[in-house]
Short mmCIF file of C-alpha atoms and ligand atoms in Angstrom, two decimals:
data_model
loop_
_atom_site.label_atom_id
_atom_site.label_comp_id
_atom_site.label_asym_id
_atom_site.label_seq_id
_atom_site.Cartn_x
_atom_site.Cartn_y
_atom_site.Cartn_z
CA MET A 810 24.19 4.27 -19.07
CA LYS A 811 23.62 2.92 -15.57
CA LEU A 812 22.98 5.64 -13.06
CA LYS A 813 23.28 4.51 -9.44
CA ASP A 814 22.04 6.21 -6.29
CA LYS A 815 23.75 6.23 -2.88
CA LYS A 816 22.34 2.79 -2.14
CA ASN A 817 23.55 1.35 -5.43
CA ARG A 818 20.06 1.34 -6.98
CA VAL A 819 19.96 1.82 -10.74
CA LEU A 820 17.56 4.35 -12.30
CA ARG A 821 15.32 2.33 -14.63
CA ASP A 822 11.71 3.51 -14.30
CA LEU A 823 9.93 6.80 -14.69
CA ARG A 824 6.33 7.30 -13.52
CA ILE A 825 4.67 10.32 -15.02
CA SER A 826 1.59 11.93 -13.54
CA VAL A 827 -0.12 13.65 -16.46
CA THR A 828 -2.86 15.23 -14.36
CA ASP A 829 -3.73 15.65 -10.68
CA ARG A 830 -7.44 15.35 -11.52
CA CYS A 831 -9.65 12.28 -11.50
CA ASN A 832 -13.28 11.41 -12.17
CA TYR A 833 -13.26 8.95 -9.21
CA ARG A 834 -13.12 9.78 -5.53
CA CYS A 835 -11.61 6.52 -4.26
CA ILE A 836 -11.86 6.60 -0.50
CA TYR A 837 -8.22 5.56 -0.08
CA CYS A 838 -6.82 8.06 -2.61
CA MET A 839 -8.98 11.16 -3.26
CA PRO A 840 -11.63 11.23 -0.53
CA ARG A 841 -14.63 13.29 -1.58
CA GLU A 842 -14.60 15.53 1.48
CA VAL A 843 -11.13 16.79 0.50
CA TYR A 844 -11.19 16.65 -3.31
CA GLN A 845 -14.67 17.82 -4.24
CA LYS A 846 -13.59 21.44 -3.89
CA TYR A 847 -9.88 21.44 -4.42
CA ASP A 848 -7.23 23.72 -5.78
CA TYR A 849 -6.22 21.61 -8.80
CA LEU A 850 -3.37 22.60 -11.10
CA LYS A 851 -4.25 25.03 -13.86
CA HIS A 852 -3.67 23.94 -17.45
CA SER A 853 -0.77 26.37 -17.85
CA GLU A 854 0.94 24.75 -14.86
CA LEU A 855 0.92 21.29 -16.45
CA LEU A 856 3.89 20.16 -18.48
CA THR A 857 3.02 20.18 -22.16
CA PHE A 858 3.31 16.94 -24.14
CA GLU A 859 6.38 18.37 -25.89
CA GLU A 860 8.01 19.11 -22.54
CA ILE A 861 7.23 15.60 -21.28
CA GLY A 862 8.58 14.11 -24.52
CA ARG A 863 11.81 16.02 -24.14
CA ILE A 864 12.22 14.96 -20.50
CA VAL A 865 11.55 11.31 -21.37
CA ASN A 866 14.19 11.39 -24.11
CA ILE A 867 16.72 12.64 -21.59
CA PHE A 868 15.71 9.92 -19.11
CA SER A 869 16.02 7.35 -21.86
CA GLU A 870 19.61 8.48 -22.50
CA LEU A 871 20.21 7.96 -18.78
CA GLY A 872 19.08 4.32 -18.97
CA VAL A 873 15.35 4.51 -18.20
CA ARG A 874 13.44 1.83 -20.09
CA LYS A 875 10.09 1.69 -18.32
CA VAL A 876 7.75 4.65 -18.52
CA ARG A 877 4.30 4.55 -16.93
CA LEU A 878 1.65 7.22 -17.45
CA THR A 879 -0.54 7.69 -14.44
CA GLY A 880 -2.14 10.38 -12.32
CA GLY A 881 -4.84 11.19 -11.12
CA GLU A 882 -6.64 9.54 -14.00
CA PRO A 883 -4.50 9.78 -17.16
CA LEU A 884 -7.53 9.62 -19.46
CA VAL A 885 -8.85 12.83 -17.93
CA ARG A 886 -5.95 14.62 -19.67
CA LYS A 887 -7.23 15.73 -23.06
CA ASP A 888 -5.73 13.94 -26.09
CA ILE A 889 -3.42 11.77 -24.01
CA GLU A 890 -3.05 9.60 -27.14
CA GLN A 891 -0.94 12.41 -28.64
CA LEU A 892 1.55 12.07 -25.81
CA ILE A 893 1.62 8.30 -26.27
CA SER A 894 2.33 8.68 -30.01
CA LEU A 895 5.15 11.04 -29.18
CA LEU A 896 6.73 8.72 -26.60
CA ALA A 897 6.16 5.62 -28.74
CA GLN A 898 8.62 6.99 -31.30
CA ASN A 899 11.31 5.63 -28.98
CA PRO A 900 11.13 1.85 -29.57
CA GLU A 901 13.33 1.12 -26.55
CA LEU A 902 10.67 2.26 -24.11
CA ASP A 903 8.29 -0.09 -22.37
CA LEU A 904 5.35 2.30 -22.36
CA SER A 905 2.46 1.55 -20.02
CA MET A 906 -0.47 3.23 -18.32
CA THR A 907 -2.55 2.76 -15.18
CA THR A 908 -6.24 3.64 -15.50
CA ASN A 909 -9.53 3.14 -13.71
CA GLY A 910 -11.16 1.91 -16.95
CA SER A 911 -14.14 4.25 -16.69
CA PHE A 912 -13.94 5.91 -20.11
CA PRO A 913 -15.62 4.56 -23.28
CA THR A 914 -13.91 1.40 -24.52
CA THR A 915 -13.21 3.07 -27.89
CA ARG A 916 -10.26 4.58 -26.02
CA VAL A 917 -8.69 1.12 -25.70
CA HIS A 918 -8.30 1.12 -29.48
CA SER A 919 -7.00 4.67 -29.70
CA LEU A 920 -4.47 3.99 -26.94
CA LYS A 921 -3.24 0.85 -28.65
CA ASP A 922 -3.10 2.60 -32.05
CA ALA A 923 -1.09 5.42 -30.48
CA GLY A 924 1.55 2.90 -29.39
CA LEU A 925 0.73 1.98 -25.78
CA LYS A 926 2.35 -1.36 -24.99
CA ARG A 927 0.83 -2.40 -21.66
CA LEU A 928 -2.02 -1.43 -19.42
CA THR A 929 -2.85 -1.86 -15.74
CA LEU A 930 -6.45 -1.48 -14.73
CA SER A 931 -7.63 -0.74 -11.20
CA LEU A 932 -10.63 -2.75 -10.02
CA ASP A 933 -11.38 -2.99 -6.31
CA SER A 934 -14.36 -5.32 -6.38
CA LEU A 935 -16.74 -7.23 -8.64
CA ASP A 936 -19.61 -6.38 -6.34
CA GLU A 937 -21.44 -3.25 -7.53
CA VAL A 938 -22.22 -1.98 -4.04
CA VAL A 939 -18.65 -2.44 -2.81
CA TYR A 940 -17.12 -1.04 -6.03
CA LYS A 941 -19.25 2.08 -5.70
CA LYS A 942 -18.33 2.39 -2.04
CA MET A 943 -14.65 2.38 -3.06
CA ASN A 944 -14.90 4.81 -6.02
CA ASP A 945 -17.57 7.00 -4.36
CA VAL A 946 -18.90 8.32 -7.69
CA ASP A 947 -21.49 5.68 -8.50
CA GLN A 948 -19.42 4.12 -11.31
CA SER A 949 -20.32 0.52 -12.09
CA VAL A 950 -18.06 -2.50 -12.47
CA GLU A 951 -19.48 -3.15 -15.93
CA ASN A 952 -17.39 -0.60 -17.81
CA ALA A 953 -14.13 -1.71 -16.20
CA MET A 954 -14.98 -5.30 -17.21
CA ARG A 955 -15.64 -4.14 -20.77
CA TRP A 956 -12.17 -2.54 -20.75
CA ILE A 957 -10.61 -5.81 -19.69
CA ASN A 958 -12.29 -7.66 -22.58
CA GLU A 959 -11.43 -4.95 -25.08
CA CYS A 960 -7.79 -4.89 -24.01
CA GLU A 961 -7.59 -8.61 -24.69
CA LYS A 962 -9.16 -8.14 -28.13
CA VAL A 963 -6.62 -5.52 -29.19
CA GLY A 964 -3.68 -7.41 -27.71
CA LEU A 965 -2.83 -4.94 -24.97
CA GLY A 966 -1.58 -7.46 -22.56
CA PRO A 967 -0.94 -9.25 -20.38
CA ILE A 968 -3.15 -6.91 -18.41
CA LYS A 969 -2.55 -6.46 -14.73
CA ILE A 970 -5.46 -5.72 -12.44
CA ASN A 971 -4.75 -3.68 -9.31
CA THR A 972 -6.97 -4.13 -6.26
CA VAL A 973 -6.45 -2.09 -3.11
CA ILE A 974 -7.86 -3.84 -0.05
CA LYS A 975 -9.19 -1.71 2.79
CA ARG A 976 -10.32 -3.44 5.95
CA GLY A 977 -14.03 -3.29 6.59
CA VAL A 978 -14.76 -2.28 3.00
CA ASN A 979 -13.68 -4.83 0.40
CA GLU A 980 -11.83 -7.78 1.94
CA GLU A 981 -14.86 -9.93 1.01
CA SER A 982 -14.00 -9.14 -2.63
CA ILE A 983 -10.69 -11.02 -2.56
CA LEU A 984 -12.02 -14.51 -3.31
CA PRO A 985 -14.57 -13.51 -5.99
CA LEU A 986 -11.82 -11.61 -7.83
CA VAL A 987 -9.48 -14.60 -7.58
CA GLU A 988 -12.23 -16.88 -8.89
CA ARG A 989 -12.97 -14.56 -11.80
CA PHE A 990 -9.37 -14.17 -12.98
CA LYS A 991 -7.81 -17.52 -11.99
CA GLY A 992 -6.97 -19.47 -15.13
CA THR A 993 -7.05 -16.33 -17.35
CA PRO A 994 -4.04 -14.40 -18.70
CA TYR A 995 -4.85 -11.50 -16.34
CA ILE A 996 -2.64 -11.01 -13.33
CA LEU A 997 -4.40 -9.80 -10.21
CA ARG A 998 -2.32 -7.72 -7.85
CA PHE A 999 -3.64 -7.06 -4.39
CA ILE A 1000 -2.25 -3.88 -2.86
CA GLU A 1001 -1.93 -3.15 0.83
CA PHE A 1002 -3.66 0.14 1.66
CA MET A 1003 -0.76 2.60 1.87
CA ASP A 1004 -0.14 5.73 3.91
CA VAL A 1005 0.49 7.91 0.87
CA GLY A 1006 -0.27 11.59 1.30
CA THR A 1007 -2.07 12.96 4.32
CA THR A 1008 -5.71 13.06 3.29
CA ASN A 1009 -6.79 9.40 3.19
CA SER A 1010 -7.11 8.97 6.99
CA TRP A 1011 -4.76 5.99 6.83
CA LYS A 1012 -4.36 3.85 9.88
CA MET A 1013 -2.56 0.57 10.28
CA ASP A 1014 -5.76 -1.13 11.48
CA ASP A 1015 -7.27 -0.58 8.01
CA VAL A 1016 -4.43 -2.41 6.26
CA VAL A 1017 -5.24 -5.97 5.24
CA THR A 1018 -1.74 -7.37 5.19
CA GLU A 1019 -0.16 -9.58 2.56
CA LYS A 1020 -0.18 -12.38 5.12
CA GLU A 1021 -3.93 -12.08 5.58
CA ILE A 1022 -4.62 -11.77 1.85
CA ILE A 1023 -2.58 -14.87 1.07
CA ALA A 1024 -4.16 -16.83 3.96
CA THR A 1025 -7.63 -15.99 2.63
CA ILE A 1026 -6.78 -17.21 -0.87
CA ASN A 1027 -4.73 -20.18 0.31
CA SER A 1028 -7.63 -21.52 2.36
CA LYS A 1029 -9.48 -22.25 -0.87
CA TYR A 1030 -6.89 -22.15 -3.63
CA PRO A 1031 -3.43 -23.24 -2.47
CA LEU A 1032 -0.64 -20.90 -3.55
CA GLN A 1033 3.11 -21.08 -3.58
CA PRO A 1034 5.57 -18.17 -3.77
CA ILE A 1035 7.57 -17.82 -6.98
CA ALA A 1036 10.67 -15.84 -7.90
CA PRO A 1037 10.38 -12.26 -9.19
CA ASN A 1038 10.54 -11.71 -12.95
CA TYR A 1039 13.31 -9.16 -12.45
CA SER A 1040 15.14 -7.41 -9.65
CA GLY A 1041 13.09 -4.53 -8.26
CA GLU A 1042 9.68 -5.99 -9.15
CA VAL A 1043 7.22 -4.44 -6.72
CA ALA A 1044 4.71 -7.29 -6.57
CA ARG A 1045 5.58 -10.48 -4.72
CA ARG A 1046 4.47 -13.32 -6.97
CA TYR A 1047 2.50 -16.45 -6.10
CA GLU A 1048 1.30 -19.25 -8.37
CA PHE A 1049 -1.70 -21.50 -7.93
CA ALA A 1050 -0.65 -25.01 -6.95
CA ASP A 1051 -3.08 -26.42 -9.54
CA GLY A 1052 -1.18 -24.63 -12.33
CA SER A 1053 -3.91 -22.10 -13.13
CA GLY A 1054 -1.77 -19.00 -13.25
CA GLU A 1055 -0.35 -16.48 -10.83
CA LEU A 1056 -1.19 -13.41 -8.79
CA GLY A 1057 0.82 -10.77 -6.96
CA VAL A 1058 0.72 -8.79 -3.75
CA ILE A 1059 2.16 -5.31 -3.43
CA ALA A 1060 3.00 -5.25 0.26
CA SER A 1061 4.54 -1.83 0.56
CA VAL A 1062 3.45 -1.55 4.20
CA THR A 1063 4.47 -4.91 5.65
CA GLN A 1064 7.26 -5.95 3.24
CA ALA A 1065 9.17 -2.86 2.21
CA PHE A 1066 10.85 -3.13 -1.18
CA CYS A 1067 13.01 0.00 -1.10
CA GLY A 1068 16.18 -2.08 -1.48
CA ALA A 1069 15.72 -2.37 -5.24
CA CYS A 1070 13.61 0.72 -5.93
CA SER A 1071 14.55 2.00 -9.37
CA ARG A 1072 11.79 4.60 -9.82
CA MET A 1073 11.82 8.35 -10.25
CA ARG A 1074 8.51 10.23 -10.46
CA LEU A 1075 7.56 13.28 -12.51
CA SER A 1076 4.56 15.25 -11.27
CA ALA A 1077 2.05 16.85 -13.61
CA HIS A 1078 3.56 20.26 -12.94
CA GLY A 1079 7.05 19.12 -13.70
CA SER A 1080 8.72 18.34 -10.39
CA LEU A 1081 10.85 15.27 -9.84
CA TYR A 1082 10.32 13.06 -6.80
CA LEU A 1083 12.73 10.43 -5.59
CA CYS A 1084 10.16 8.49 -3.55
CA LEU A 1085 6.41 7.97 -3.49
CA PHE A 1086 6.42 9.21 0.09
CA ALA A 1087 8.58 12.28 -0.45
CA ASN A 1088 7.42 15.56 1.01
CA LYS A 1089 8.93 17.72 -1.65
CA GLY A 1090 10.01 17.50 -5.25
CA THR A 1091 12.60 19.33 -7.30
CA ASP A 1092 11.32 21.77 -9.87
CA LEU A 1093 12.31 20.86 -13.42
CA ARG A 1094 9.65 22.90 -15.21
CA SER A 1095 11.21 26.28 -14.49
CA MET A 1096 14.54 24.96 -15.73
CA ILE A 1097 12.93 23.83 -18.97
CA ARG A 1098 10.88 27.00 -19.42
CA GLY A 1099 13.96 29.04 -18.53
CA GLY A 1100 15.80 27.68 -21.60
CA ALA A 1101 18.09 25.01 -20.10
CA SER A 1102 19.86 22.74 -22.59
CA ASP A 1103 19.40 18.95 -22.70
CA GLU A 1104 22.90 18.56 -21.23
CA GLU A 1105 22.06 20.83 -18.29
CA ILE A 1106 18.81 18.99 -17.62
CA SER A 1107 20.56 15.63 -17.87
CA LEU A 1108 23.23 16.70 -15.40
CA PHE A 1109 20.57 17.99 -13.04
CA ILE A 1110 18.76 14.61 -13.11
CA GLN A 1111 22.04 12.73 -12.68
CA ASN A 1112 22.90 14.79 -9.60
CA LEU A 1113 19.48 14.18 -8.11
CA TRP A 1114 19.67 10.41 -8.57
CA THR A 1115 23.25 9.99 -7.44
CA GLY A 1116 22.41 11.89 -4.23
CA ARG A 1117 19.34 9.73 -3.50
CA SER A 1118 19.06 7.71 -0.33
CA ASN A 1119 15.23 7.58 0.15
CA ARG A 1120 13.79 4.41 1.69
CA TYR A 1121 10.53 5.51 3.29
CA SER A 1122 8.84 2.10 3.52
CA GLU A 1123 11.79 0.66 5.37
CA GLU A 1124 11.92 3.64 7.68
CA ARG A 1125 8.18 3.49 8.35
CA SER A 1126 8.72 0.42 10.49
CA GLU A 1127 11.56 2.24 12.25
CA ALA A 1128 9.03 4.98 13.15
CA LYS A 1129 11.06 7.69 11.40
CA THR A 1130 8.29 8.66 9.03
CA ASN A 1131 7.53 12.15 7.77
CA THR A 1132 4.07 13.65 8.16
CA ASP A 1133 4.14 16.09 5.27
CA LYS A 1134 3.88 13.72 2.30
CA VAL A 1135 2.70 14.62 -1.17
CA GLU A 1136 -0.59 13.10 -2.44
CA MET A 1137 -0.52 10.06 -4.72
CA SER A 1138 -2.97 11.62 -7.18
CA PHE A 1139 -0.46 14.45 -7.60
CA ILE A 1140 2.80 12.55 -7.78
CA GLY A 1141 1.45 9.55 -9.72
CA GLY A 1142 0.64 6.09 -8.38
N1 SAM B 2064 -6.41 6.64 -11.69
C1 SAM B 2064 -5.61 5.55 -12.10
C2 SAM B 2064 -6.01 4.27 -11.41
O1 SAM B 2064 -6.65 4.33 -10.37
O2 SAM B 2064 -5.67 3.22 -11.93
C3 SAM B 2064 -4.12 5.78 -11.96
C4 SAM B 2064 -3.62 6.51 -10.75
S1 SAM B 2064 -3.83 5.64 -9.21
C5 SAM B 2064 -3.15 6.79 -8.06
C6 SAM B 2064 -2.62 4.36 -9.38
C7 SAM B 2064 -2.78 3.19 -8.46
O3 SAM B 2064 -2.57 3.61 -7.13
C8 SAM B 2064 -4.15 2.54 -8.49
O4 SAM B 2064 -4.04 1.17 -8.79
C9 SAM B 2064 -4.67 2.76 -7.11
O5 SAM B 2064 -5.49 1.72 -6.69
C10 SAM B 2064 -3.40 2.87 -6.29
N2 SAM B 2064 -3.60 3.59 -5.02
C11 SAM B 2064 -4.09 4.83 -4.84
N3 SAM B 2064 -4.11 5.16 -3.53
C12 SAM B 2064 -3.60 4.10 -2.87
C13 SAM B 2064 -3.35 3.82 -1.48
N4 SAM B 2064 -3.62 4.69 -0.53
N5 SAM B 2064 -2.81 2.63 -1.17
C14 SAM B 2064 -2.52 1.73 -2.13
N6 SAM B 2064 -2.71 1.93 -3.44
C15 SAM B 2064 -3.26 3.10 -3.81
FE1 SF4 B 2065 -8.60 8.33 -9.14
FE2 SF4 B 2065 -6.97 6.29 -9.39
FE3 SF4 B 2065 -6.96 7.74 -7.15
FE4 SF4 B 2065 -9.04 6.19 -7.66
S1 SF4 B 2065 -6.95 5.52 -7.30
S2 SF4 B 2065 -9.12 8.33 -7.02
S3 SF4 B 2065 -9.17 6.28 -9.84
S4 SF4 B 2065 -6.37 8.44 -9.13
FE1 SF4 B 2066 10.81 3.36 -3.55
FE2 SF4 B 2066 10.12 5.16 -1.72
FE3 SF4 B 2066 8.49 3.11 -2.24
FE4 SF4 B 2066 10.81 2.72 -0.93
S1 SF4 B 2066 9.07 3.89 -0.22
S2 SF4 B 2066 9.98 1.49 -2.63
S3 SF4 B 2066 12.14 4.23 -1.95
S4 SF4 B 2066 9.06 4.75 -3.67
#
């Protein structure tokens, strides 16, 4: 089934936030001053693994093939491997996860054994001082690097490495990261600091743009743009002119990619969001807990998607933005 929204965009991806909690306090996502004492969701408010499994099956019937588990930090959710095993029973799903790579590396094996197919790891610097400044919880780079090695050993690849660049904090980390991962199977993806939520004190001046990121790399390692792997790919791809691999830039601020956005998001408490920058979701949990049938839930999702016209990143530049956006840690990055 191909479900199209009002702008002819097909529903293909589902991002699932499995928890709104995280053990990091990244300054661009969950700043300590806001999240240290915070009214997090209670366990009873979270969707159970069975509820998530049921929802994913319905999405799969509607044509969704890519499912990404995220959060908050997905490994903070107890026994997340059980959810992966449940979802992995559907062989049609491309099942992936985004993590900060801070947990013991034994988890790499348990995730792979449970049926995880791909993993994206977030790593904002190779410099200990800068990394700690970004995560704000004194976590060291070492463990994340161990994750990268372990993922290669178990064949969880090709791993993507996400790096958010915030001006005045980690732009000096761009070249060392490129030098470390150039010529390896890992694909670095630099992300423009985004105005998600309302708590990260975002301002345009703090955004290091795609143009600047590419100019920095190009000055030492010439790059050329290459075609996307598929329509709707969020990262703009570049390859090294000397043939030593590729990298990507997710330029949600300066190069909006709403035109092909195929993603729906499911929050940890069971609401559906049509856009990362939405200010409100639609409650699915009470429908499920109220005894709705699969057909009713499917119809509900179909109606939501076919009525969708969200294109926040395009509208941002038209200064029509909303100021009441939901947080990324809640809705899932
Ligand atoms: N905790 C996991 C992690 O950090 O990988 C998964 C959730 S996190 C919200 C998902 C991704 O969103 C991470 O790669 C993170 O760097 C990115 N992210 C969070 N806040 C962001 C912001 N304000 N701008 C750009 N990317 C952001
Ligand atoms: Fe946690 Fe990921 Fe947000 Fe950092 S980016 S605070 S690791 S959810
Ligand atoms: Fe999709 Fe919304 Fe991001 Fe545009 S702003 S790409 S519609 S999630």
